[in-house]
Amino acid sequence: NAGVMQNPRHLVRRRGQEARLRCSPMKGHSHVYWYRQLPEEGLKFMVYLQKENIIDESGMPKERFSAEFPKEGPSILRIQQVVRGDSAAYFCASSPGGDLEAFFGQGTRLTVV
Amino acid sequence: GIQVEQSPPDLILQEGANSTLRCNFSDSVNNLQWFHQNPWGQLINLFYIPSGTKQNGRLSATTVATERYSLLYISSSQTTDSGVYFCAVGVDSNYQLIWGAGTKLIIKP
């Protein structure tokens, strides 16, 4: 039973480019969450999605960031016109229900140069 | 919002030692998880423990929900136990996990 799969593991983008981060949840999980981790800190919630629906995006910056979880395929976190401050580790988690145990992927480490 | 405090912030031990990590939270929770983030950045689920006691090998955890704290015990530490240990909690029907700042554990050979 494969765990949560994220790709790429590492992503380097120049300022102004777009970053696309992908997440495939565990089999049987329909709830997906994205978190961001800055160095030396705990994770911070960004967005919660179910298939084809954004349930809560209160932790996501209003501009440049968007997320989707289409009917088919992985969840995508998109960051447009990246800036240096977007450099961080982005983790995806999935669970079978909103308040049940969440399992995390290995993260995507985004570096903006 | 709920506050999650972990202690100690840093811990350096010799291989073979035992340790206790603490997580205090400021409100009732319906979800509590312990994670280990290894030196390569991977997050590993240790325990899902909103209440009660669980054990898995050399690790065990206890959550006393009424007193708003959880403890993670590591016995006979190994160098591979090094990394940061995070406590994360969920409140009511809020599915978000609120994370503590972590305890950085270094096990010396």
CSV table of C-alpha atoms in Angstrom, one decimal:
chain,number,residue,atom,x,y,z
A,1,ASN,CA,0.0,0.0,0.0
A,2,ALA,CA,1.9,3.0,-1.3
A,3,GLY,CA,2.0,6.0,1.0
A,4,VAL,CA,1.4,9.6,0.0
A,5,MET,CA,3.5,10.4,-3.1
A,6,GLN,CA,4.8,13.9,-3.8
A,7,ASN,CA,6.8,15.1,-6.7
A,8,PRO,CA,9.2,16.5,-7.4
A,9,ARG,CA,11.3,16.1,-4.2
A,10,HIS,CA,13.3,19.1,-5.0
A,11,LEU,CA,12.4,22.1,-7.3
A,12,VAL,CA,14.4,25.1,-8.2
A,13,ARG,CA,12.8,28.0,-9.8
A,14,ARG,CA,13.9,31.5,-10.7
A,15,ARG,CA,12.0,34.5,-9.4
A,16,GLY,CA,8.9,35.1,-11.5
A,17,GLN,CA,8.5,31.5,-12.7
A,18,GLU,CA,5.7,29.1,-11.8
A,19,ALA,CA,6.0,26.2,-9.5
A,20,ARG,CA,3.8,23.1,-9.7
A,21,LEU,CA,3.8,20.6,-6.8
A,22,ARG,CA,2.0,17.3,-7.1
A,23,CYS,CA,0.5,15.0,-4.5
A,24,SER,CA,-1.1,11.6,-4.9
A,25,PRO,CA,-2.9,10.6,-1.7
A,26,MET,CA,-2.9,7.1,-0.2
A,27,LYS,CA,-5.3,4.7,-1.7
A,28,GLY,CA,-8.7,5.1,-0.3
A,29,HIS,CA,-8.1,8.6,1.0
A,30,SER,CA,-10.2,11.3,-0.3
A,31,HIS,CA,-9.1,14.2,1.9
A,32,VAL,CA,-5.9,16.1,1.0
A,33,TYR,CA,-4.1,18.8,2.9
A,34,TRP,CA,-1.2,21.0,2.0
A,35,TYR,CA,1.2,22.4,4.6
A,36,ARG,CA,4.2,24.6,4.4
A,37,GLN,CA,7.3,24.4,6.6
A,38,LEU,CA,9.9,27.1,6.9
A,39,PRO,CA,13.3,26.2,8.3
A,40,GLU,CA,13.4,25.5,12.0
A,41,GLU,CA,9.6,25.7,12.3
A,42,GLY,CA,6.6,23.4,12.6
A,43,LEU,CA,4.3,23.0,9.6
A,44,LYS,CA,1.6,25.6,8.9
A,45,PHE,CA,-1.8,24.6,7.3
A,46,MET,CA,-2.5,26.0,3.8
A,47,VAL,CA,-5.4,24.3,2.2
A,48,TYR,CA,-7.8,21.3,2.6
A,49,LEU,CA,-9.4,19.7,-0.4
A,50,GLN,CA,-11.7,16.8,-1.3
A,51,LYS,CA,-12.2,15.5,-4.8
A,52,GLU,CA,-13.1,18.5,-7.0
A,53,ASN,CA,-13.7,20.8,-4.0
A,54,ILE,CA,-11.7,23.2,-2.0
A,55,ILE,CA,-13.0,22.9,1.6
A,56,ASP,CA,-10.8,25.4,3.4
A,57,GLU,CA,-8.1,27.6,1.9
A,58,SER,CA,-7.8,29.9,4.9
A,59,GLY,CA,-4.1,29.3,5.3
A,60,MET,CA,-3.2,30.0,1.7
A,61,PRO,CA,-1.9,33.4,0.6
A,62,LYS,CA,-4.7,35.2,-1.4
A,63,GLU,CA,-2.5,35.9,-4.4
A,64,ARG,CA,-0.3,33.7,-6.5
A,65,PHE,CA,-1.2,30.5,-4.8
A,66,SER,CA,-3.9,28.0,-5.9
A,67,ALA,CA,-4.7,24.4,-5.3
A,68,GLU,CA,-6.9,21.8,-7.0
A,69,PHE,CA,-7.8,18.1,-6.6
A,70,PRO,CA,-9.4,17.0,-9.8
A,71,LYS,CA,-11.7,14.0,-10.2
A,72,GLU,CA,-8.8,12.2,-11.9
A,73,GLY,CA,-5.1,12.6,-11.1
A,74,PRO,CA,-3.1,14.1,-8.3
A,75,SER,CA,-3.7,17.2,-6.2
A,76,ILE,CA,-1.7,20.2,-7.5
A,77,LEU,CA,-0.4,23.2,-5.6
A,78,ARG,CA,0.5,26.0,-7.9
A,79,ILE,CA,2.6,29.0,-7.1
A,80,GLN,CA,2.7,31.7,-9.7
A,81,GLN,CA,5.4,34.3,-10.1
A,82,VAL,CA,7.5,32.8,-7.3
A,83,VAL,CA,9.5,35.0,-4.9
A,84,ARG,CA,12.4,34.2,-2.6
A,85,GLY,CA,10.0,34.1,0.4
A,86,ASP,CA,8.2,31.1,-1.2
A,87,SER,CA,11.3,29.0,-0.6
A,88,ALA,CA,10.2,26.3,1.9
A,89,ALA,CA,9.3,22.6,2.2
A,90,TYR,CA,5.7,21.9,1.1
A,91,PHE,CA,4.1,18.8,2.5
A,92,CYS,CA,1.0,17.1,1.4
A,93,ALA,CA,-1.1,14.8,3.7
A,94,SER,CA,-4.1,12.6,3.2
A,95,SER,CA,-6.6,11.0,5.4
A,96,PRO,CA,-9.8,8.9,5.1
A,97,GLY,CA,-11.7,11.5,7.1
A,98,GLY,CA,-11.4,15.0,8.3
A,99,ASP,CA,-10.5,14.2,11.9
A,100,LEU,CA,-8.7,10.9,11.4
A,101,GLU,CA,-5.0,10.2,11.3
A,102,ALA,CA,-3.2,12.1,8.5
A,103,PHE,CA,-0.3,10.6,6.6
A,104,PHE,CA,2.3,12.8,5.1
A,105,GLY,CA,4.3,12.6,1.9
A,106,GLN,CA,8.1,13.2,1.7
A,107,GLY,CA,7.6,16.8,0.8
A,108,THR,CA,8.8,19.1,-2.0
A,109,ARG,CA,11.6,21.4,-1.2
A,110,LEU,CA,11.2,24.5,-3.3
A,111,THR,CA,14.1,26.9,-3.7
A,112,VAL,CA,13.7,30.2,-5.5
A,113,VAL,CA,16.8,31.7,-6.8
B,1,GLY,CA,-6.6,29.7,18.6
B,2,ILE,CA,-5.2,26.7,20.3
B,3,GLN,CA,-1.5,26.9,21.4
B,4,VAL,CA,0.8,23.9,21.3
B,5,GLU,CA,4.0,24.0,23.3
B,6,GLN,CA,6.7,21.4,23.2
B,7,SER,CA,9.5,20.9,25.6
B,8,PRO,CA,12.4,20.7,25.8
B,9,PRO,CA,13.3,22.6,22.6
B,10,ASP,CA,16.6,20.7,22.3
B,11,LEU,CA,17.9,17.5,23.8
B,12,ILE,CA,21.3,15.9,23.5
B,13,LEU,CA,21.8,12.4,24.8
B,14,GLN,CA,24.2,9.5,24.6
B,15,GLU,CA,23.2,6.4,22.8
B,16,GLY,CA,21.3,4.0,25.1
B,17,ALA,CA,19.7,6.8,27.2
B,18,ASN,CA,15.9,7.2,27.8
B,19,SER,CA,14.0,10.4,27.1
B,20,THR,CA,10.7,12.0,27.7
B,21,LEU,CA,9.3,14.7,25.4
B,22,ARG,CA,6.3,16.8,26.3
B,23,CYS,CA,3.5,18.4,24.4
B,24,ASN,CA,1.1,20.8,26.2
B,25,PHE,CA,-2.0,22.2,24.4
B,26,SER,CA,-4.3,25.0,25.5
B,27,ASP,CA,-7.7,23.5,24.5
B,28,SER,CA,-9.6,20.3,24.2
B,29,VAL,CA,-8.5,18.2,21.2
B,30,ASN,CA,-10.0,15.4,19.2
B,31,ASN,CA,-6.8,14.6,17.3
B,32,LEU,CA,-3.2,14.4,18.4
B,33,GLN,CA,-0.3,13.0,16.4
B,34,TRP,CA,3.4,12.6,17.1
B,35,PHE,CA,5.8,12.7,14.2
B,36,HIS,CA,9.5,12.2,13.7
B,37,GLN,CA,11.2,14.4,11.1
B,38,ASN,CA,14.5,12.8,10.3
B,39,PRO,CA,17.6,14.7,9.2
B,40,TRP,CA,16.6,14.2,5.6
B,41,GLY,CA,13.3,16.0,6.2
B,42,GLN,CA,11.0,13.1,6.0
B,43,LEU,CA,8.0,13.1,8.3
B,44,ILE,CA,7.3,9.7,9.9
B,45,ASN,CA,4.0,9.0,11.7
B,46,LEU,CA,4.7,7.8,15.2
B,47,PHE,CA,1.4,7.8,17.0
B,48,TYR,CA,-2.2,8.8,16.5
B,49,ILE,CA,-3.2,9.3,20.2
B,50,PRO,CA,-6.0,11.7,21.1
B,51,SER,CA,-6.2,9.9,24.4
B,52,GLY,CA,-4.8,6.9,26.2
B,53,THR,CA,-1.5,5.1,25.9
B,54,LYS,CA,0.2,3.3,23.0
B,55,GLN,CA,3.5,1.5,22.5
B,56,ASN,CA,5.5,0.7,19.4
B,57,GLY,CA,8.8,-1.0,20.1
B,58,ARG,CA,11.1,1.4,22.0
B,59,LEU,CA,8.6,4.2,21.7
B,60,SER,CA,5.5,4.8,23.7
B,61,ALA,CA,3.1,7.8,24.1
B,62,THR,CA,0.5,8.8,26.6
B,63,THR,CA,-2.1,11.6,26.2
B,64,VAL,CA,-4.0,12.8,29.2
B,65,ALA,CA,-6.7,14.8,27.4
B,66,THR,CA,-8.3,16.2,30.6
B,67,GLU,CA,-5.0,17.7,31.6
B,68,ARG,CA,-4.1,18.8,28.1
B,69,TYR,CA,-0.8,17.2,27.6
B,70,SER,CA,0.9,14.3,25.9
B,71,LEU,CA,4.2,12.6,26.5
B,72,LEU,CA,6.4,10.7,24.1
B,73,TYR,CA,8.9,8.2,25.6
B,74,ILE,CA,12.0,7.0,23.8
B,75,SER,CA,13.9,4.2,25.5
B,76,SER,CA,17.4,2.9,24.7
B,77,SER,CA,18.0,5.7,22.2
B,78,GLN,CA,19.8,5.0,19.0
B,79,THR,CA,21.6,7.4,16.7
B,80,THR,CA,18.8,6.9,14.1
B,81,ASP,CA,16.4,8.4,16.6
B,82,SER,CA,18.0,11.8,15.9
B,83,GLY,CA,15.9,14.5,14.3
B,84,VAL,CA,13.0,16.7,15.3
B,85,TYR,CA,9.9,15.3,17.1
B,86,PHE,CA,6.7,17.2,16.5
B,87,CYS,CA,3.3,17.1,18.2
B,88,ALA,CA,0.3,18.2,16.2
B,89,VAL,CA,-3.3,18.6,17.3
B,90,GLY,CA,-6.7,18.9,15.8
B,91,VAL,CA,-9.6,20.7,17.5
B,92,ASP,CA,-13.3,19.9,17.3
B,93,SER,CA,-14.4,19.5,13.7
B,94,ASN,CA,-11.5,21.5,12.5
B,95,TYR,CA,-9.4,19.1,10.4
B,96,GLN,CA,-6.3,21.3,10.4
B,97,LEU,CA,-3.4,20.1,12.4
B,98,ILE,CA,-1.8,22.7,14.6
B,99,TRP,CA,1.9,22.0,15.1
B,100,GLY,CA,4.2,22.6,17.9
B,101,ALA,CA,7.7,24.0,17.3
B,102,GLY,CA,9.3,20.6,17.9
B,103,THR,CA,11.9,19.0,20.1
B,104,LYS,CA,15.3,18.6,18.4
B,105,LEU,CA,16.9,15.4,19.5
B,106,ILE,CA,20.5,14.5,19.0
B,107,ILE,CA,21.7,11.1,20.0
B,108,LYS,CA,25.5,10.8,20.2
B,109,PRO,CA,27.2,7.5,19.6
